[in-house]
Coordinates of C-alpha atoms and ligand atoms in Angstrom, one line a residue:
X1 CA 0.1 -0.1 0.1
X2 CA 1.4 3.2 -0.8
X3 CA 0.3 6.4 1.3
X4 CA 1.3 9.7 -0.7
X5 CA 0.5 13.2 0.4
X6 CA 0.5 16.5 -1.8
X7 CA 0.9 19.7 0.2
X8 CA -1.4 21.5 -3.0
X9 CA -1.5 24.7 -1.1
X10 CA -1.2 26.9 1.7
X11 CA 2.5 26.0 2.8
X12 CA 4.6 28.8 0.8
X13 CA 2.3 31.7 2.4
X14 CA -0.6 31.1 5.1
X15 CA -4.1 30.6 3.6
X16 CA -5.6 28.9 0.8
X17 CA -5.2 25.5 2.5
X18 CA -5.3 22.6 0.7
X19 CA -3.7 19.0 1.2
X20 CA -4.3 15.7 -0.9
X21 CA -3.9 12.5 0.8
X22 CA -3.7 9.4 -1.6
X23 CA -4.2 6.0 -0.5
X24 CA -3.1 3.7 -3.2
X25 CA -6.0 4.8 -6.4
X26 CA -8.0 6.7 -3.7
X27 CA -7.6 10.6 -2.6
X28 CA -9.1 12.9 0.3
X29 CA -8.6 16.5 -0.2
X30 CA -8.8 18.2 3.3
X31 CA -9.8 21.9 2.4
X32 CA -10.1 24.1 -0.2
X33 CA -10.0 27.5 0.8
X34 CA -8.7 31.1 -0.2
X35 CA -6.1 33.5 0.9
X36 CA -8.3 36.2 2.4
X37 CA -5.9 39.3 1.2
X38 CA -5.2 38.4 -2.4
X39 CA -9.0 37.4 -3.0
X40 CA -10.0 40.7 -1.2
X41 CA -7.8 42.7 -3.9
X42 CA -9.5 40.9 -6.7
X43 CA -12.7 41.6 -5.5
X44 CA -12.3 44.8 -4.8
X45 CA -10.8 45.5 -8.3
X46 CA -13.8 43.8 -10.0
X47 CA -16.2 46.0 -7.8
X48 CA -18.6 43.4 -8.9
X49 CA -20.2 39.6 -7.4
X50 CA -17.6 38.0 -6.8
X51 CA -19.4 35.1 -8.9
X52 CA -17.7 36.9 -12.1
X53 CA -14.5 35.7 -11.0
X54 CA -13.5 32.4 -12.5
X55 CA -11.2 29.8 -11.6
X56 CA -8.3 30.2 -14.0
X57 CA -7.8 34.7 -12.7
X58 CA -8.0 33.7 -8.9
X59 CA -5.5 30.6 -8.9
X60 CA -3.2 33.0 -10.8
X61 CA -3.7 36.0 -8.1
X62 CA -2.9 33.1 -5.8
X63 CA -6.3 33.5 -4.3
X64 CA -7.6 30.1 -4.4
X65 CA -5.2 26.6 -4.6
X66 CA -4.1 25.9 -7.9
X67 CA -5.3 22.5 -7.8
X68 CA -3.6 21.5 -11.3
X69 CA -1.1 20.1 -9.2
X70 CA -3.1 17.1 -8.5
X71 CA -5.0 17.1 -12.2
X72 CA -3.7 13.6 -12.8
X73 CA -5.5 12.4 -9.3
X74 CA -8.5 14.1 -10.3
X75 CA -10.8 11.2 -11.4
X76 CA -9.4 9.0 -7.8
X77 CA -10.9 11.9 -5.5
X78 CA -13.4 10.1 -2.7
X79 CA -14.2 13.2 -0.7
X80 CA -13.4 17.2 0.0
X81 CA -13.2 17.4 3.3
X82 CA -12.7 20.9 5.0
X83 CA -12.1 20.8 8.9
X84 CA -14.1 24.2 9.7
X85 CA -16.2 26.9 8.6
X86 CA -13.3 29.6 8.1
X87 CA -13.0 30.9 4.8
X88 CA -9.2 30.4 4.3
X89 CA -10.3 26.2 4.7
X90 CA -13.6 26.2 2.9
X91 CA -13.8 29.5 1.0
X92 CA -12.2 28.0 -2.5
X93 CA -15.5 25.3 -3.0
X94 CA -17.4 27.5 -4.6
X95 CA -14.4 27.6 -7.6
X96 CA -13.0 24.3 -7.5
X97 CA -15.2 21.5 -5.9
X98 CA -17.2 21.1 -9.2
X99 CA -14.6 19.5 -11.1
X100 CA -14.4 16.5 -8.7
X101 CA -16.9 14.0 -9.0
X102 CA -17.0 13.5 -4.8
X103 CA -19.2 14.6 -2.0
X104 CA -18.4 17.5 0.3
X105 CA -18.4 16.4 3.9
X106 CA -18.1 18.3 6.9
X107 CA -19.6 19.0 10.4
X108 CA -23.1 20.5 10.7
X109 CA -21.8 24.1 10.9
X110 CA -19.5 23.8 8.3
X111 CA -22.2 22.5 5.9
X112 CA -24.6 25.4 7.0
X113 CA -21.8 27.8 6.4
X114 CA -21.0 26.4 3.1
X115 CA -24.5 26.7 2.0
X116 CA -24.4 30.4 2.8
X117 CA -21.6 30.8 0.5
X118 CA -22.9 29.2 -2.3
X119 CA -25.8 30.9 -2.0
X120 CA -24.0 33.9 -1.9
X121 CA -21.9 33.5 -5.1
X122 CA -25.2 32.3 -6.8
X123 CA -23.4 28.6 -7.3
X124 CA -25.1 25.4 -7.3
X125 CA -22.8 22.3 -6.9
X126 CA -23.5 18.8 -8.1
X127 CA -21.3 17.7 -5.5
X128 CA -23.6 16.1 -2.3
X129 CA -22.7 17.7 0.7
X130 CA -22.8 15.4 3.6
X131 CA -23.2 16.5 7.2
X132 CA -21.0 14.2 9.5
X133 CA -21.7 14.5 13.3
X134 CA -18.6 15.9 15.4
X135 CA -16.9 12.8 16.6
X136 CA -18.7 10.8 13.6
X137 CA -17.4 8.3 11.1
X138 CA -18.0 7.4 7.6
X139 CA -16.8 4.8 6.1
X140 CA -15.5 5.7 2.2
X141 CA -14.6 2.5 0.7
X142 CA -13.0 -0.4 1.8
X143 CA -9.3 1.0 2.4
X144 CA -10.4 4.4 4.0
X145 CA -12.9 5.6 7.0
X146 CA -13.3 9.3 7.3
X147 CA -13.8 10.5 11.5
X148 CA -14.2 14.1 12.6
X149 CA -12.6 14.2 16.0
X150 CA -14.3 17.1 17.8
X151 CA -11.4 20.0 18.5
X152 CA -11.5 23.3 20.1
X153 CA -10.8 26.6 17.9
X154 CA -12.6 29.8 17.4
X155 CA -15.6 28.9 15.0
X156 CA -17.9 26.0 15.8
X157 CA -17.5 22.4 15.1
X158 CA -13.9 22.5 14.0
X159 CA -12.8 19.2 13.7
X160 CA -9.5 16.9 13.3
X161 CA -10.3 15.6 10.3
X162 CA -8.2 11.5 10.5
X163 CA -8.4 9.5 7.4
X164 CA -7.8 6.0 8.4
X165 CA -5.7 3.7 6.1
X166 CA -4.4 0.4 6.9
X167 CA -1.1 2.1 6.8
X168 CA -2.3 3.9 9.7
X169 CA -4.2 7.1 10.5
X170 CA -3.5 10.3 8.6
X171 CA -4.7 13.2 10.9
X172 CA -5.4 16.8 9.3
X173 CA -5.3 19.5 12.6
X174 CA -5.5 22.7 10.9
X175 CA -6.7 24.7 12.8
X176 CA -6.9 24.3 16.3
X177 CA -6.6 25.3 20.3
X178 CA -6.3 23.3 23.1
X179 CA -9.7 24.2 25.2
X180 CA -10.7 22.8 28.1
X181 CA -13.4 25.2 29.3
X182 CA -14.8 26.6 25.9
X183 CA -18.1 28.9 26.2
X184 CA -19.9 27.3 23.4
X185 CA -19.5 23.5 22.0
X186 CA -17.7 20.8 23.8
X187 CA -13.8 20.5 25.2
X188 CA -11.5 18.7 22.6
X189 CA -11.8 14.5 22.4
X190 CA -9.0 13.8 24.4
X191 CA -9.8 10.2 24.8
X192 CA -10.0 9.7 21.3
X193 CA -6.7 11.1 20.3
X194 CA -5.0 8.6 23.0
X195 CA -7.0 6.1 21.3
X196 CA -5.5 7.0 18.0
X197 CA -2.1 6.4 19.1
X198 CA -2.6 2.8 20.2
X199 CA -4.3 2.3 16.9
X200 CA -1.3 3.9 15.3
X201 CA -0.9 7.0 13.7
X202 CA 1.1 7.7 10.2
X203 CA 1.1 11.1 10.1
X204 CA -0.1 14.8 11.1
X205 CA -0.6 18.0 9.8
X206 CA -0.5 20.7 12.7
X207 CA -1.4 23.9 12.5
X208 CA 1.8 25.9 13.5
X209 CA 0.3 29.5 14.0
X210 CA 1.7 30.1 17.5
X211 CA 3.9 27.5 17.8
X212 CA 6.7 29.8 18.4
X213 CA 5.2 30.5 21.5
X214 CA 6.2 29.1 24.2
X215 CA 2.7 28.8 26.3
X216 CA -0.5 27.7 26.4
X217 CA -3.2 29.7 24.6
X218 CA -6.2 30.4 26.8
X219 CA -9.2 29.5 26.8
X220 CA -12.3 31.6 25.8
X221 CA -13.6 31.5 29.2
X222 CA -10.7 33.8 30.1
X223 CA -11.5 35.8 26.4
X224 CA -14.9 36.4 28.1
X225 CA -13.6 37.0 31.6
X226 CA -11.3 40.3 29.8
X227 CA -14.7 41.2 27.9
X228 CA -16.7 41.3 31.2
X229 CA -13.9 43.2 32.7
X230 CA -13.5 46.0 30.0
X231 CA -17.5 46.3 29.3
X232 CA -18.2 46.2 33.1
X233 CA -16.0 49.3 33.9
X234 CA -18.1 51.2 30.9
X235 CA -21.8 50.7 32.2
X236 CA -21.5 53.8 34.1
X237 CA -21.7 57.7 33.0
X238 CA -24.2 57.2 30.3
X239 CA -21.2 55.8 27.8
X240 CA -22.1 54.2 24.2
X241 CA -20.6 51.1 23.4
X242 CA -19.5 49.2 20.5
X243 CA -17.4 45.5 20.3
X244 CA -16.3 44.4 17.1
X245 CA -15.2 41.1 16.7
X246 CA -14.9 38.0 14.0
X247 CA -18.6 37.4 12.7
X248 CA -17.2 33.4 12.5
X249 CA -16.7 33.2 16.3
X250 CA -19.9 32.4 17.5
X251 CA -19.0 31.4 21.1
X252 CA -17.3 34.9 21.1
X253 CA -20.4 37.1 20.5
X254 CA -22.7 34.5 22.8
X255 CA -20.4 36.2 25.3
X256 CA -20.5 39.5 24.7
X257 CA -24.5 39.0 24.2
X258 CA -24.6 37.6 27.7
X259 CA -22.3 40.5 29.3
X260 CA -24.9 43.2 27.8
X261 CA -27.6 41.7 29.0
X262 CA -25.9 41.6 32.0
X263 CA -25.4 45.5 32.0
X264 CA -28.9 45.9 31.1
X265 CA -28.8 47.2 27.6
X266 CA -30.4 46.2 24.4
X267 CA -27.6 44.4 22.3
X268 CA -28.1 45.3 18.2
X269 CA -25.6 43.5 15.9
X270 CA -25.1 45.4 12.7
X271 CA -23.5 44.2 9.6
X272 CA -24.4 41.1 6.8
X273 CA -21.4 38.7 7.5
X274 CA -22.3 38.9 11.3
X275 CA -25.7 38.1 10.3
X276 CA -24.5 35.2 8.0
X277 CA -22.4 33.1 10.5
X278 CA -25.4 33.6 13.2
X279 CA -27.9 32.6 10.8
X280 CA -25.8 29.4 9.9
X281 CA -25.4 28.9 13.6
X282 CA -29.5 29.5 14.8
X283 CA -30.2 26.9 11.6
X284 CA -28.8 24.1 13.0
X285 CA -29.7 25.0 16.6
X286 CA -26.6 25.7 17.8
X287 CA -27.4 29.2 19.4
X288 CA -30.4 31.2 19.9
X289 CA -30.3 34.8 20.0
X290 CA -33.7 35.6 19.0
X291 CA -35.3 38.0 22.0
X292 CA -31.8 38.1 23.1
X293 CA -30.1 40.6 20.0
X294 CA -31.5 42.3 17.3
X295 CA -29.5 41.7 14.4
X296 CA -29.7 44.4 11.1
X297 CA -28.4 42.6 8.1
X298 CA -28.8 45.5 5.3
X299 CA -26.4 48.4 5.4
X300 CA -29.6 50.5 4.0
X301 CA -31.0 49.6 7.5
X302 CA -28.1 50.3 9.5
X303 CA -28.2 53.7 9.7
X304 CA -31.8 53.9 10.6
X305 CA -30.9 51.7 13.3
X306 CA -28.1 53.6 14.5
X307 CA -30.3 57.0 14.4
X308 CA -33.2 55.5 16.8
X309 CA -30.1 54.5 19.1
X310 CA -28.9 57.9 19.2
X311 CA -32.2 59.3 19.8
X312 CA -33.5 56.6 22.4
X313 CA -30.2 57.5 24.1
X314 CA -26.7 55.2 23.5
X315 CA -26.2 54.4 27.5
X316 CA -29.1 52.0 26.6
X317 CA -27.8 49.8 24.1
X318 CA -24.4 47.6 23.4
X319 CA -24.1 47.7 19.5
X320 CA -22.0 44.6 18.0
X321 CA -20.9 45.6 14.7
X322 CA -18.1 44.6 11.6
X323 CA -15.0 46.2 11.2
X324 CA -12.0 44.6 13.2
X325 CA -9.7 44.4 11.1
X326 CA -10.6 48.1 9.6
X327 CA -12.2 46.2 6.4
X328 CA -13.5 49.9 4.3
X329 CA -16.6 48.4 3.9
X330 CA -17.4 47.3 7.6
X331 CA -19.8 49.5 9.9
X332 CA -17.5 50.4 12.1
X333 CA -15.6 51.9 9.2
X334 CA -18.6 54.0 8.0
X335 CA -19.1 54.5 11.5
X336 CA -15.5 56.0 12.0
X337 CA -15.4 58.0 8.8
X338 CA -18.6 59.9 9.6
X339 CA -20.8 58.2 6.7
X340 CA -23.4 56.8 9.0
X341 CA -24.1 60.4 11.1
X342 CA -23.4 58.3 14.4
X343 CA -21.1 60.1 16.7
X344 CA -18.7 58.7 19.0
X345 CA -17.4 61.0 21.4
X346 CA -15.1 61.1 24.8
X347 CA -17.4 59.1 27.0
X348 CA -18.4 56.4 24.5
X349 CA -16.4 53.2 24.0
X350 CA -14.9 50.9 21.1
X351 CA -13.9 47.6 22.2
X352 CA -11.8 45.8 19.8
X353 CA -12.1 41.9 20.6
X354 CA -9.5 40.6 18.4
X355 CA -6.1 41.1 17.0
X356 CA -4.9 42.6 13.8
X357 CA -4.4 39.6 11.5
X358 CA -0.5 40.9 10.6
X359 CA -1.0 41.5 6.7
X360 CA 0.2 44.8 5.1
X361 CA -3.7 45.5 4.2
X362 CA -4.7 44.9 7.8
X363 CA -2.5 47.0 9.1
X364 CA -3.0 49.8 6.6
X365 CA -7.0 49.6 7.5
X366 CA -6.9 49.4 11.0
X367 CA -4.4 52.1 11.0
X368 CA -7.0 54.0 8.9
X369 CA -9.5 52.9 10.8
X370 CA -8.2 54.1 14.5
X371 CA -7.1 57.2 13.3
X372 CA -10.6 58.0 12.4
X373 CA -11.6 56.9 15.7
X374 CA -9.0 59.2 17.8
X375 CA -9.9 62.6 16.6
X376 CA -13.4 61.8 18.0
X377 CA -11.5 61.0 21.5
X378 CA -13.4 58.0 21.7
X379 CA -12.2 55.6 24.6
X380 CA -10.4 52.4 22.5
X381 CA -9.8 48.8 24.1
X382 CA -7.6 46.8 21.9
X383 CA -6.9 43.2 21.8
X384 CA -9.5 41.8 24.3
X385 CA -9.0 39.2 22.8
X386 CA -7.7 35.1 22.9
X387 CA -6.2 33.3 19.9
X388 CA -8.1 30.4 18.4
X389 CA -4.7 28.6 17.3
X390 CA -2.6 26.2 19.9
X391 CA 0.7 27.5 21.0
X392 CA 3.7 25.9 21.5
X393 CA 3.1 23.8 24.5
X394 CA -0.1 22.9 23.0
X395 CA 1.3 21.3 19.9
X396 CA 3.8 19.6 21.8
X397 CA 1.0 18.0 23.9
X398 CA -0.7 16.8 20.7
X399 CA 2.5 15.3 19.4
X400 CA 3.2 13.3 22.1
X401 CA -0.3 12.2 23.0
X402 CA -0.7 10.9 19.2
X403 CA 3.3 10.2 18.8
X404 CA 2.7 10.5 14.5
X405 CA 5.9 8.9 12.2
X406 CA 5.7 12.1 10.0
X407 CA 4.6 16.0 11.4
X408 CA 3.9 18.2 8.4
X409 CA 3.8 21.6 10.3
X410 CA 1.2 23.8 8.2
X411 CA -0.3 26.9 8.7
X412 CA 2.2 29.6 9.8
X413 CA 5.1 31.8 8.8
X414 CA 8.7 30.2 8.6
X415 CA 9.3 30.8 12.5
X416 CA 6.7 29.0 13.6
X417 CA 7.1 25.9 11.3
X418 CA 10.5 26.1 12.4
X419 CA 9.7 25.6 16.0
X420 CA 7.7 22.8 14.9
X421 CA 10.6 20.9 13.9
X422 CA 12.9 22.0 16.5
X423 CA 10.2 20.3 18.7
X424 CA 10.6 17.4 16.8
X425 CA 13.5 16.9 17.2
X426 CA 13.8 17.6 20.5
X427 CA 11.4 15.1 21.1
X428 CA 13.2 12.6 19.1
X429 CA 12.2 12.6 15.3
X430 CA 14.5 12.2 12.1
X431 CA 15.0 14.6 9.4
X432 CA 13.2 12.4 7.2
X433 CA 10.1 12.3 9.5
X434 CA 9.7 16.1 9.5
X435 CA 8.6 17.4 6.1
X436 CA 8.9 21.2 5.7
X437 CA 6.7 21.1 2.8
X438 CA 6.1 23.6 -0.3
X439 CA 3.4 24.1 -2.2
X440 CA 2.6 21.7 -4.8
X441 CA 5.4 19.1 -2.6
X442 CA 4.7 15.4 -2.9
X443 CA 5.6 12.6 -0.5
X444 CA 5.4 9.4 0.1
X445 CA 5.0 8.3 3.9
X446 CA 6.8 5.4 4.6
X447 CA 5.0 2.9 7.6
Ligands
ZN501 ZN1 -9.3 28.8 11.5

């Protein structure tokens, strides 16, 4: 039996993740993501619906994976399996999946987000969308069984995708953190991970984002405590409060709503992307924000709502909106540049429940946003946040727990992936067991 991997994309830069695993004449694809920054550049230039973009232009712009690198494996693909609902893991499905005669398998929340994404892009796929419950298994063929081991991250129903083969398990751990006290969903399935070690793990693709930080990534519960600390300190003096965070971070949104309720404020959520990810979560009964928060989806209505908030008194509300990275078209950017006629002043607070994702565009956008905000003397609270990615000690824990024969550091800058390599050497791994892969590289995994 031959097990060969192709690190199709996401190994030369961070984003547009895609990996293919071949077991003799059968192939499983993990992830089909976009490179968000390259994608946005292209869609901004087009100034149109993204459905007008074609595959070749997107590949050329390094916005989606170049799946031509596995063209001769095309007929062998048995399943496409995104590990979670982030766009850098599933955003290229509308452009690439229809080239494969294979079902798309993912956990309920991921499927629901994908359905919204396809609708937004006006794409109808012939691929079947198959729901696999967290910790569920699907037998694909005589030689391959898929398993979606429940793990924690910054969006619900994230899975460590396990491809079981007669030569051992291949674990796709991209992305994850180890959160023993999540505020939504279950903690990591450590019991199952320990069993995988006994059954034999052939290889792991491991999220290296924060692997160069000697720490344990704090729980989402800590992020909630940080938010509570900041927000409760602002409850007096008739202050207006705006919180901005990741639209797909449903656990974080749930925490902000709960704190808003505790403060006796009406919670209003503004922005299309917020509404989209919340709808996906509500449709599968993961959360129910009805009666707890009012959601305003369309930009035409956002201005109207803000005027009402101004008239009623800002101190009665807690606003959650898009714009944490300073995205120019976001609600927060429009508020800051005065486009929505909603004035923020020295008595008001803006809370960034996020960290700036360090790309040149984000840095530039955030600088512009903050310079607009500073003109109003508003109180700014930054980095009220905990990461969704494992730190060095979490990565070490997983490597020691699973004892994979091969390690492929993924999803990270060179320094982070080098940290995984050093860790592997320290744990006794040889050079031939740690693969510092590039895009399009193929490796046959020796048992
Ligand atoms: Zn992610």
